[in-house]
Amino acid sequence: MFDFNYFTPTKVVFGKNAESHVAELIKEFGGTKILIHYGGGSVVRSGLLKRVTDILDAAGIGYVTLGGAVPNPHLGLVYEGIELCKKEKVDFLLAVGGGSAIDSAKAIGYGLANEGDVWDFYDYKRTAEGCVPVGVILTIAATGSEMSDSSVITKEEGLVKRGYSSDYGRPKFAIMNPELTMTLPDYQTACGCTDIMMHTMERYFTQGGNMEITDALAEGLLRTVKKNAVILRDNPKDYDARAEVMWAGSLAHNGLTGCGNDGGDWMTHKLEHELGGLYDVAHGAGLAAIWGSWARYVFKNCLPRFKRFALNVMEVENAGSDEDIALRGIEAMEDFYRSINMPTNLRELGVTATEDDLVLMAHKCAVGVGGEMGSARVLNEQDMLNIYRASM
Ligand code: NZQ
Ligand code: ZN
């Protein structure tokens, strides 16, 4: 077991009609002039945005709105948000939506609280010394950004997708009403379940430092999401399944399932971020398309963890060699992806990449991680290319 810091300052208000508390929460955290930041319009169509503005009007809280955060949110809108907030003297950012709106709001918060170009943080040139407070009304269970320290932004020039992590960016509050996720397309629900599981799996397939309590939490979380993803495939309006998945999404990425281990592998995410930047695919689907190829490439270097995963999460039969068991666990995971209509390779993801594209992605990925990275197995640029090739 390694030493660890666990910092989860986000106040969670969970359940039916939780969004009715938005005004009191903003006041509790000192907001007086708000930017309501959202995505492509689902919150307009569902009526949620109108409900929120009605609540703020009734509470006498001033606000401006900025929509347009796309999946794989763009730096250009972040700059626009920073200018708008300066002009309107905004002191609190309310993201209403999913990871894209939340991450874009966090980036706006960094841009407001720090001098200079906000992209510097995502480009690893310097670190932020503050962030304007962010609150969240979550509409999709997926990234865990509602409690996480990270924000992922795509710079349009060169299609560079990069994440920045800082405790300053952790939201002050997260309003989570599982009913708000019932309007999601089935595909996005499945993408979300995939991402949630992957956040725990990234921290699970590591070298050493594992704690019994962390493993038990991780395996329980993975089994729960796996089971409820299938329930939601068949009955998207199942409130309890929505709630299980929504809470799992936060716990999967607020640091809980990383306590005691070495911080995680994260290479499936890094490989996916290049796909998301270049082809604009849904994050969860991109992860599913890459994971099997990554797992087969690295499992022998991390065999005890892959065996444990196969037995305790995928519940395969405990028979044969450790390698057989581990491989059957990987196959069972891919069968699960197929069962919820997630891709298991780039072709199924709808990406037709040339060899040059794969070389470019591997290069950008290697540059993004500073040469090499990984815990289950440390990967260099050639390894990354090999995994992209295997995922075709
Ligand atoms: O944009 P709108 O119109 O709102 O539609 C969205 C979008 O098309 C739609 N949607 C969301 N809630 C809905 C809904 N449609 C109907 N009803 C609802 N209730 O779903 C689509 C996806 O939304 P998005 O916010 O893009 O999804 P997600 O939460 O998966 O966020 C993805 C982004 O987060 C990053 C990803 O890389 C990607 O850029 N990540 C952020 C992380 C973090 N900050 O901690 C960690 C993750 O690993 C991830 O990298
Ligand atoms: Zn993710």
Tab-separated table of C-alpha atoms and ligand atoms in Angstrom:
chain	number	residue	atom	x	y	z
A	1	MET	CA	0.000	0.000	0.000
A	2	PHE	CA	1.246	3.473	-0.921
A	3	ASP	CA	0.596	6.671	1.045
A	4	PHE	CA	-2.191	8.796	-0.368
A	5	ASN	CA	-4.102	12.081	-0.139
A	6	TYR	CA	-7.860	11.930	-0.529
A	7	PHE	CA	-9.563	15.266	-1.126
A	8	THR	CA	-13.239	15.362	-2.084
A	9	PRO	CA	-14.608	18.789	-1.164
A	10	THR	CA	-17.697	18.583	-3.392
A	11	LYS	CA	-21.049	18.816	-1.624
A	12	VAL	CA	-23.385	16.267	-3.207
A	13	VAL	CA	-27.153	16.802	-3.287
A	14	PHE	CA	-28.621	13.610	-4.709
A	15	GLY	CA	-32.152	12.526	-5.579
A	16	LYS	CA	-35.442	13.452	-7.189
A	17	ASN	CA	-35.912	17.177	-7.718
A	18	ALA	CA	-32.429	17.907	-6.313
A	19	GLU	CA	-32.067	20.818	-8.766
A	20	SER	CA	-34.643	22.774	-6.737
A	21	HIS	CA	-31.796	23.502	-4.267
A	22	VAL	CA	-29.615	25.278	-6.812
A	23	ALA	CA	-30.162	28.851	-5.558
A	24	GLU	CA	-29.420	28.057	-1.917
A	25	LEU	CA	-26.283	26.143	-2.927
A	26	ILE	CA	-24.991	29.015	-5.052
A	27	LYS	CA	-25.571	31.399	-2.135
A	28	GLU	CA	-23.869	28.977	0.278
A	29	PHE	CA	-20.725	29.104	-1.873
A	30	GLY	CA	-20.786	32.863	-2.311
A	31	GLY	CA	-22.047	33.208	-5.883
A	32	THR	CA	-23.683	36.544	-6.722
A	33	LYS	CA	-23.425	36.699	-10.519
A	34	ILE	CA	-23.578	33.423	-12.396
A	35	LEU	CA	-22.552	32.043	-15.757
A	36	ILE	CA	-24.846	29.157	-16.653
A	37	HIS	CA	-22.796	27.040	-19.043
A	38	TYR	CA	-24.332	24.198	-21.034
A	39	GLY	CA	-23.912	22.057	-24.125
A	40	GLY	CA	-25.670	21.680	-27.449
A	41	GLY	CA	-29.214	22.212	-26.269
A	42	SER	CA	-30.481	19.055	-24.525
A	43	VAL	CA	-31.068	21.116	-21.358
A	44	VAL	CA	-33.124	23.607	-23.386
A	45	ARG	CA	-35.219	20.841	-24.949
A	46	SER	CA	-35.780	19.043	-21.640
A	47	GLY	CA	-36.935	22.254	-19.929
A	48	LEU	CA	-34.182	21.990	-17.285
A	49	LEU	CA	-32.527	25.287	-18.217
A	50	LYS	CA	-35.842	27.150	-17.907
A	51	ARG	CA	-36.484	25.553	-14.508
A	52	VAL	CA	-33.032	26.647	-13.326
A	53	THR	CA	-33.369	30.234	-14.561
A	54	ASP	CA	-36.840	30.457	-12.982
A	55	ILE	CA	-35.334	29.378	-9.638
A	56	LEU	CA	-32.504	31.931	-9.934
A	57	ASP	CA	-34.968	34.682	-10.927
A	58	ALA	CA	-37.129	33.892	-7.900
A	59	ALA	CA	-34.043	33.995	-5.650
A	60	GLY	CA	-32.861	37.302	-7.099
A	61	ILE	CA	-29.578	35.841	-8.396
A	62	GLY	CA	-28.282	37.464	-11.595
A	63	TYR	CA	-26.962	35.312	-14.416
A	64	VAL	CA	-25.829	35.155	-18.023
A	65	THR	CA	-25.971	32.023	-20.170
A	66	LEU	CA	-23.514	30.456	-22.593
A	67	GLY	CA	-24.381	27.249	-24.450
A	68	GLY	CA	-22.451	25.395	-27.109
A	69	ALA	CA	-20.006	23.177	-25.205
A	70	VAL	CA	-19.631	20.289	-27.664
A	71	PRO	CA	-18.541	16.747	-26.744
A	72	ASN	CA	-14.728	17.039	-26.658
A	73	PRO	CA	-15.225	20.730	-25.735
A	74	HIS	CA	-13.311	23.397	-27.620
A	75	LEU	CA	-10.828	25.953	-26.401
A	76	GLY	CA	-12.472	28.667	-28.529
A	77	LEU	CA	-15.648	28.576	-26.427
A	78	VAL	CA	-13.545	28.685	-23.257
A	79	TYR	CA	-11.969	31.954	-24.439
A	80	GLU	CA	-15.436	33.273	-25.289
A	81	GLY	CA	-16.678	32.330	-21.817
A	82	ILE	CA	-13.738	34.048	-20.129
A	83	GLU	CA	-14.418	37.290	-22.005
A	84	LEU	CA	-18.146	37.134	-21.260
A	85	CYS	CA	-17.538	36.517	-17.550
A	86	LYS	CA	-15.061	39.405	-17.307
A	87	LYS	CA	-17.531	41.741	-19.001
A	88	GLU	CA	-20.433	40.597	-16.816
A	89	LYS	CA	-18.390	40.399	-13.588
A	90	VAL	CA	-19.335	36.747	-13.055
A	91	ASP	CA	-18.116	35.211	-9.777
A	92	PHE	CA	-19.627	31.697	-9.982
A	93	LEU	CA	-19.875	29.157	-12.813
A	94	LEU	CA	-22.838	26.794	-12.996
A	95	ALA	CA	-22.389	23.935	-15.460
A	96	VAL	CA	-25.669	22.306	-16.454
A	97	GLY	CA	-24.953	19.177	-18.452
A	98	GLY	CA	-22.292	16.516	-18.781
A	99	GLY	CA	-18.525	16.289	-18.698
A	100	SER	CA	-18.147	18.603	-21.673
A	101	ALA	CA	-20.052	21.523	-20.133
A	102	ILE	CA	-18.407	20.902	-16.738
A	103	ASP	CA	-14.874	20.711	-18.166
A	104	SER	CA	-15.444	23.824	-20.251
A	105	ALA	CA	-16.714	25.646	-17.122
A	106	LYS	CA	-13.617	24.557	-15.168
A	107	ALA	CA	-11.396	25.894	-17.947
A	108	ILE	CA	-13.272	29.200	-17.923
A	109	GLY	CA	-12.745	29.258	-14.142
A	110	TYR	CA	-8.971	28.780	-14.540
A	111	GLY	CA	-8.873	31.474	-17.214
A	112	LEU	CA	-10.653	33.936	-14.951
A	113	ALA	CA	-8.586	33.251	-11.840
A	114	ASN	CA	-5.159	33.305	-13.539
A	115	GLU	CA	-3.338	35.724	-15.814
A	116	GLY	CA	-2.188	34.673	-19.289
A	117	ASP	CA	-3.360	31.983	-21.708
A	118	VAL	CA	-5.483	29.267	-20.062
A	119	TRP	CA	-4.184	26.712	-22.601
A	120	ASP	CA	-0.796	26.869	-20.841
A	121	PHE	CA	-2.250	24.661	-18.091
A	122	TYR	CA	-3.444	22.041	-20.575
A	123	ASP	CA	-0.106	22.277	-22.354
A	124	TYR	CA	1.695	21.514	-19.060
A	125	LYS	CA	3.594	24.814	-19.216
A	126	ARG	CA	2.520	26.019	-15.755
A	127	THR	CA	0.021	25.228	-13.008
A	128	ALA	CA	-3.063	27.166	-11.951
A	129	GLU	CA	-3.132	29.110	-8.717
A	130	GLY	CA	-6.881	29.223	-8.411
A	131	CYS	CA	-10.210	28.692	-10.141
A	132	VAL	CA	-13.450	30.643	-9.978
A	133	PRO	CA	-15.894	28.340	-8.114
A	134	VAL	CA	-17.834	25.846	-10.198
A	135	GLY	CA	-21.158	24.176	-9.332
A	136	VAL	CA	-22.787	21.398	-11.350
A	137	ILE	CA	-26.233	20.144	-12.262
A	138	LEU	CA	-25.401	16.788	-13.836
A	139	THR	CA	-27.430	15.396	-16.744
A	140	ILE	CA	-25.324	12.359	-17.735
A	141	ALA	CA	-23.566	9.817	-15.535
A	142	ALA	CA	-20.177	9.298	-17.146
A	143	THR	CA	-17.015	11.303	-16.583
A	144	GLY	CA	-17.235	11.966	-12.855
A	145	SER	CA	-16.153	15.530	-13.613
A	146	GLU	CA	-18.800	16.649	-11.101
A	147	MET	CA	-16.386	15.585	-8.329
A	148	SER	CA	-13.070	15.168	-10.145
A	149	ASP	CA	-10.042	17.448	-10.302
A	150	SER	CA	-9.761	17.135	-14.072
A	151	SER	CA	-10.900	19.003	-17.125
A	152	VAL	CA	-10.299	17.928	-20.718
A	153	ILE	CA	-10.237	20.495	-23.520
A	154	THR	CA	-9.564	20.252	-27.256
A	155	LYS	CA	-7.547	22.953	-28.988
A	156	GLU	CA	-8.995	23.296	-32.475
A	157	GLU	CA	-5.626	24.144	-34.021
A	158	GLY	CA	-3.911	20.780	-34.483
A	159	LEU	CA	-6.895	18.977	-32.835
A	160	VAL	CA	-4.975	18.559	-29.583
A	161	LYS	CA	-7.054	17.103	-26.724
A	162	ARG	CA	-5.440	17.498	-23.327
A	163	GLY	CA	-6.465	17.113	-19.702
A	164	TYR	CA	-5.481	19.312	-16.783
A	165	SER	CA	-5.889	18.240	-13.159
A	166	SER	CA	-5.919	20.531	-10.142
A	167	ASP	CA	-7.755	20.440	-6.825
A	168	TYR	CA	-8.758	24.071	-7.486
A	169	GLY	CA	-11.057	22.783	-10.206
A	170	ARG	CA	-13.068	20.390	-8.049
A	171	PRO	CA	-16.692	21.570	-8.088
A	172	LYS	CA	-18.138	23.139	-4.929
A	173	PHE	CA	-21.392	21.250	-5.304
A	174	ALA	CA	-22.874	18.592	-7.534
A	175	ILE	CA	-26.625	18.312	-7.945
A	176	MET	CA	-27.484	14.805	-9.074
A	177	ASN	CA	-31.036	13.882	-9.919
A	178	PRO	CA	-31.055	10.495	-11.672
A	179	GLU	CA	-34.317	11.425	-13.401
A	180	LEU	CA	-32.454	14.088	-15.394
A	181	THR	CA	-30.532	11.317	-17.171
A	182	MET	CA	-33.676	9.598	-18.472
A	183	THR	CA	-33.746	11.700	-21.664
A	184	LEU	CA	-30.315	10.406	-22.718
A	185	PRO	CA	-30.003	8.494	-25.991
A	186	ASP	CA	-29.267	4.808	-25.244
A	187	TYR	CA	-25.851	5.176	-26.883
A	188	GLN	CA	-24.831	7.946	-24.461
A	189	THR	CA	-26.066	5.934	-21.468
A	190	ALA	CA	-23.865	3.026	-22.575
A	191	CYS	CA	-20.909	5.359	-23.255
A	192	GLY	CA	-21.319	6.712	-19.738
A	193	CYS	CA	-21.344	3.251	-18.143
A	194	THR	CA	-18.201	2.365	-20.100
A	195	ASP	CA	-16.394	5.515	-18.957
A	196	ILE	CA	-17.391	4.974	-15.318
A	197	MET	CA	-16.054	1.415	-15.340
A	198	MET	CA	-12.891	2.533	-17.110
A	199	HIS	CA	-12.124	5.154	-14.458
A	200	THR	CA	-12.037	2.373	-11.904
A	201	MET	CA	-10.231	-0.080	-14.181
A	202	GLU	CA	-7.482	2.468	-14.912
A	203	ARG	CA	-6.792	2.538	-11.168
A	204	TYR	CA	-7.185	-1.248	-10.795
A	205	PHE	CA	-4.650	-2.494	-13.354
A	206	THR	CA	-1.572	-1.212	-11.550
A	207	GLN	CA	1.699	-2.542	-10.199
A	208	GLY	CA	1.632	-2.985	-6.442
A	209	GLY	CA	0.284	-0.859	-3.630
A	210	ASN	CA	-3.149	-2.395	-3.737
A	211	MET	CA	-5.352	-2.302	-0.644
A	212	GLU	CA	-8.012	-4.864	0.179
A	213	ILE	CA	-10.578	-2.139	0.930
A	214	THR	CA	-9.847	-0.280	-2.333
A	215	ASP	CA	-10.058	-3.495	-4.340
A	216	ALA	CA	-13.367	-4.408	-2.687
A	217	LEU	CA	-14.815	-0.971	-3.479
A	218	ALA	CA	-13.518	-1.117	-7.047
A	219	GLU	CA	-14.814	-4.622	-7.754
A	220	GLY	CA	-18.195	-3.843	-6.179
A	221	LEU	CA	-18.472	-0.681	-8.258
A	222	LEU	CA	-17.565	-2.516	-11.463
A	223	ARG	CA	-20.068	-5.316	-10.844
A	224	THR	CA	-22.782	-2.786	-9.994
A	225	VAL	CA	-22.307	-0.713	-13.141
A	226	LYS	CA	-22.039	-3.817	-15.323
A	227	LYS	CA	-25.342	-5.130	-13.972
A	228	ASN	CA	-27.207	-1.811	-14.123
A	229	ALA	CA	-25.922	-0.964	-17.621
A	230	VAL	CA	-27.797	-4.021	-18.856
A	231	ILE	CA	-30.911	-3.056	-16.878
A	232	LEU	CA	-30.798	0.405	-18.498
A	233	ARG	CA	-30.316	-1.090	-21.956
A	234	ASP	CA	-33.653	-2.878	-21.475
A	235	ASN	CA	-35.431	-0.223	-19.396
A	236	PRO	CA	-33.915	3.281	-19.690
A	237	LYS	CA	-36.517	4.693	-17.272
A	238	ASP	CA	-35.485	2.481	-14.331
A	239	TYR	CA	-34.888	5.054	-11.580
A	240	ASP	CA	-32.903	2.804	-9.263
A	241	ALA	CA	-30.569	1.706	-12.048
A	242	ARG	CA	-30.086	5.355	-13.083
A	243	ALA	CA	-29.263	6.208	-9.466
A	244	GLU	CA	-26.787	3.324	-9.043
A	245	VAL	CA	-24.937	4.323	-12.193
A	246	MET	CA	-24.976	8.035	-11.373
A	247	TRP	CA	-23.459	7.615	-7.926
A	248	ALA	CA	-20.971	5.077	-9.255
A	249	GLY	CA	-19.872	7.676	-11.815
A	250	SER	CA	-18.867	10.099	-9.087
A	251	LEU	CA	-17.185	7.484	-6.897
A	252	ALA	CA	-15.279	6.081	-9.861
A	253	HIS	CA	-13.470	9.352	-10.478
A	254	ASN	CA	-13.312	11.251	-7.189
A	255	GLY	CA	-10.180	9.362	-6.155
A	256	LEU	CA	-11.820	6.746	-3.925
A	257	THR	CA	-10.848	3.733	-6.013
A	258	GLY	CA	-7.257	4.978	-6.289
A	259	CYS	CA	-6.490	5.151	-2.570
A	260	GLY	CA	-3.369	3.156	-1.761
A	261	ASN	CA	-2.388	2.225	-5.303
A	262	ASP	CA	0.121	3.982	-7.519
A	263	GLY	CA	-2.353	6.410	-9.084
A	264	GLY	CA	-3.368	4.306	-12.019
A	265	ASP	CA	-2.362	3.266	-15.496
A	266	TRP	CA	-4.431	5.732	-17.587
A	267	MET	CA	-3.065	4.641	-20.970
A	268	THR	CA	-6.482	3.606	-22.349
A	269	HIS	CA	-7.615	7.156	-21.611
A	270	LYS	CA	-4.523	8.701	-23.180
A	271	LEU	CA	-4.936	6.583	-26.314
A	272	GLU	CA	-8.633	7.508	-26.477
A	273	HIS	CA	-7.971	11.220	-26.077
A	274	GLU	CA	-6.109	11.186	-29.395
A	275	LEU	CA	-9.099	9.483	-31.033
A	276	GLY	CA	-11.469	12.012	-29.490
A	277	GLY	CA	-9.317	14.906	-30.650
A	278	LEU	CA	-8.922	13.647	-34.212
A	279	TYR	CA	-12.239	11.924	-34.945
A	280	ASP	CA	-14.554	13.558	-32.418
A	281	VAL	CA	-15.879	10.210	-31.172
A	282	ALA	CA	-17.868	9.835	-27.938
A	283	HIS	CA	-15.340	9.344	-25.131
A	284	GLY	CA	-16.873	6.155	-23.673
A	285	ALA	CA	-17.173	4.471	-27.065
A	286	GLY	CA	-13.559	5.354	-27.855
A	287	LEU	CA	-12.442	3.732	-24.600
A	288	ALA	CA	-14.363	0.523	-25.370
A	289	ALA	CA	-12.822	0.387	-28.857
A	290	ILE	CA	-9.283	0.586	-27.490
A	291	TRP	CA	-9.457	-1.335	-24.222
A	292	GLY	CA	-9.330	-4.925	-25.521
A	293	SER	CA	-6.243	-4.218	-27.639
A	294	TRP	CA	-4.556	-2.462	-24.729
A	295	ALA	CA	-5.466	-5.307	-22.337
A	296	ARG	CA	-4.099	-8.055	-24.601
A	297	TYR	CA	-0.907	-6.051	-25.095
A	298	VAL	CA	-0.196	-5.531	-21.390
A	299	PHE	CA	-1.878	-8.350	-19.427
A	300	LYS	CA	1.171	-10.599	-19.052
A	301	ASN	CA	3.006	-7.744	-17.281
A	302	CYS	CA	0.168	-7.376	-14.780
A	303	LEU	CA	-1.114	-10.947	-14.620
A	304	PRO	CA	-2.260	-11.132	-10.964
A	305	ARG	CA	-4.527	-8.108	-11.441
A	306	PHE	CA	-5.982	-9.398	-14.721
A	307	LYS	CA	-6.642	-12.789	-13.131
A	308	ARG	CA	-8.325	-11.174	-10.138
A	309	PHE	CA	-10.429	-8.985	-12.449
A	310	ALA	CA	-11.503	-12.034	-14.465
A	311	LEU	CA	-12.606	-13.917	-11.354
A	312	ASN	CA	-14.051	-11.148	-9.168
A	313	VAL	CA	-15.565	-8.817	-11.745
A	314	MET	CA	-16.245	-10.824	-14.889
A	315	GLU	CA	-16.921	-13.945	-12.795
A	316	VAL	CA	-15.262	-16.386	-15.220
A	317	GLU	CA	-14.607	-19.978	-14.172
A	318	ASN	CA	-11.484	-20.477	-12.040
A	319	ALA	CA	-9.941	-23.136	-14.281
A	320	GLY	CA	-6.824	-23.339	-16.434
A	321	SER	CA	-3.631	-21.332	-16.267
A	322	ASP	CA	-3.495	-17.766	-14.944
A	323	GLU	CA	-3.028	-16.531	-18.515
A	324	ASP	CA	-6.096	-18.489	-19.695
A	325	ILE	CA	-8.185	-17.011	-16.910
A	326	ALA	CA	-6.934	-13.486	-17.602
A	327	LEU	CA	-7.665	-13.801	-21.326
A	328	ARG	CA	-11.157	-15.134	-20.663
A	329	GLY	CA	-11.724	-12.100	-18.422
A	330	ILE	CA	-10.726	-9.772	-21.272
A	331	GLU	CA	-13.028	-11.646	-23.666
A	332	ALA	CA	-15.889	-11.459	-21.169
A	333	MET	CA	-15.397	-7.699	-20.884
A	334	GLU	CA	-15.569	-7.357	-24.673
A	335	ASP	CA	-18.736	-9.503	-24.714
A	336	PHE	CA	-20.180	-7.098	-22.150
A	337	TYR	CA	-19.334	-4.108	-24.374
A	338	ARG	CA	-21.068	-5.791	-27.310
A	339	SER	CA	-24.088	-6.539	-25.119
A	340	ILE	CA	-24.588	-2.800	-24.497
A	341	ASN	CA	-23.822	-1.912	-28.132
A	342	MET	CA	-20.363	-0.509	-27.510
A	343	PRO	CA	-17.596	-1.044	-30.114
A	344	THR	CA	-14.615	-3.306	-29.441
A	345	ASN	CA	-12.359	-1.964	-32.204
A	346	LEU	CA	-11.882	1.190	-34.289
A	347	ARG	CA	-13.852	-0.201	-37.224
A	348	GLU	CA	-16.921	-0.737	-35.040
A	349	LEU	CA	-16.329	2.760	-33.654
A	350	GLY	CA	-16.689	4.076	-37.214
A	351	VAL	CA	-13.077	5.209	-37.506
A	352	THR	CA	-11.224	4.335	-40.719
A	353	ALA	CA	-7.692	5.424	-39.920
A	354	THR	CA	-4.786	5.089	-42.332
A	355	GLU	CA	-1.372	3.896	-41.187
A	356	ASP	CA	-0.266	7.562	-41.275
A	357	ASP	CA	-3.165	8.486	-38.979
A	358	LEU	CA	-2.150	5.781	-36.494
A	359	VAL	CA	1.472	6.954	-36.580
A	360	LEU	CA	0.317	10.544	-35.982
A	361	MET	CA	-1.924	9.561	-33.047
A	362	ALA	CA	0.823	7.471	-31.450
A	363	HIS	CA	3.230	10.372	-31.803
A	364	LYS	CA	0.805	12.923	-30.354
A	365	CYS	CA	-0.024	10.544	-27.518
A	366	ALA	CA	3.651	10.006	-26.697
A	367	VAL	CA	4.301	13.744	-26.746
A	368	GLY	CA	1.239	14.298	-24.548
A	369	VAL	CA	2.473	11.889	-21.865
A	370	GLY	CA	6.070	13.102	-22.017
A	371	GLY	CA	7.486	10.069	-23.840
A	372	GLU	CA	6.163	7.035	-22.003
A	373	MET	CA	3.544	6.202	-19.428
A	374	GLY	CA	1.520	3.382	-17.834
A	375	SER	CA	1.481	1.242	-14.725
A	376	ALA	CA	0.225	-2.190	-15.811
A	377	ARG	CA	2.964	-1.824	-18.415
A	378	VAL	CA	4.929	1.283	-19.306
A	379	LEU	CA	4.237	2.104	-22.960
A	380	ASN	CA	6.421	4.064	-25.366
A	381	GLU	CA	5.475	5.481	-28.758
A	382	GLN	CA	6.075	2.171	-30.577
A	383	ASP	CA	3.869	0.335	-28.058
A	384	MET	CA	1.134	2.931	-28.575
A	385	LEU	CA	1.322	2.435	-32.329
A	386	ASN	CA	1.161	-1.339	-31.892
A	387	ILE	CA	-2.014	-0.995	-29.795
A	388	TYR	CA	-3.654	1.348	-32.313
A	389	ARG	CA	-2.789	-1.127	-35.076
A	390	ALA	CA	-4.249	-4.018	-33.081
A	391	SER	CA	-7.452	-2.069	-32.506
A	392	MET	CA	-8.177	-1.637	-36.254
B	1	NZQ	O1	-24.637	18.850	-25.582
B	1	NZQ	P1	-26.014	18.425	-25.219
B	1	NZQ	O2	-27.055	18.943	-26.130
B	1	NZQ	O3	-26.324	18.663	-23.759
B	1	NZQ	O4	-26.082	16.823	-25.470
B	1	NZQ	C1	-25.207	15.934	-24.822
B	1	NZQ	C2	-24.114	15.379	-25.733
B	1	NZQ	O5	-24.581	15.288	-27.056
B	1	NZQ	C3	-25.970	14.686	-24.469
B	1	NZQ	N1	-26.670	14.772	-23.200
B	1	NZQ	C4	-26.136	14.997	-21.976
B	1	NZQ	N2	-27.092	14.904	-21.032
B	1	NZQ	C5	-28.256	14.632	-21.684
B	1	NZQ	C6	-27.990	14.563	-23.072
B	1	NZQ	N3	-28.937	14.293	-23.986
B	1	NZQ	C7	-30.190	14.105	-23.541
B	1	NZQ	N4	-30.510	14.124	-22.214
B	1	NZQ	C8	-29.583	14.374	-21.275
B	1	NZQ	N5	-29.923	14.348	-19.972
B	1	NZQ	O6	-24.999	13.663	-24.375
B	1	NZQ	C9	-23.909	13.979	-25.244
B	1	NZQ	C10	-22.618	13.795	-24.467
B	1	NZQ	O7	-22.483	14.824	-23.481
B	1	NZQ	P2	-21.016	15.133	-22.888
B	1	NZQ	O8	-21.148	16.168	-21.843
B	1	NZQ	O9	-20.089	15.374	-24.027
B	1	NZQ	O10	-20.668	13.699	-22.274
B	1	NZQ	P3	-19.691	13.225	-21.170
B	1	NZQ	O11	-20.225	13.517	-19.836
B	1	NZQ	O12	-19.372	11.832	-21.508
B	1	NZQ	O13	-18.370	14.149	-21.345
B	1	NZQ	C11	-17.389	13.815	-22.282
B	1	NZQ	C12	-16.185	14.719	-22.174
B	1	NZQ	O14	-15.582	14.656	-20.857
B	1	NZQ	C13	-14.209	14.286	-20.990
B	1	NZQ	C14	-14.196	13.467	-22.236
B	1	NZQ	O15	-12.917	13.300	-22.772
B	1	NZQ	C15	-15.099	14.295	-23.140
B	1	NZQ	O16	-14.430	15.412	-23.651
B	1	NZQ	N6	-13.735	13.628	-19.757
B	1	NZQ	C16	-13.674	14.376	-18.649
B	1	NZQ	C17	-13.187	13.868	-17.455
B	1	NZQ	C18	-13.103	14.704	-16.230
B	1	NZQ	N7	-13.273	16.000	-16.342
B	1	NZQ	O17	-12.853	14.214	-15.133
B	1	NZQ	C19	-12.701	12.485	-17.345
B	1	NZQ	C20	-13.095	11.624	-18.474
B	1	NZQ	O18	-12.198	10.552	-18.533
B	1	NZQ	C21	-13.187	12.304	-19.805
B	1	NZQ	O19	-11.923	12.373	-20.455
B	2	ZN	ZN	-13.041	8.816	-18.958
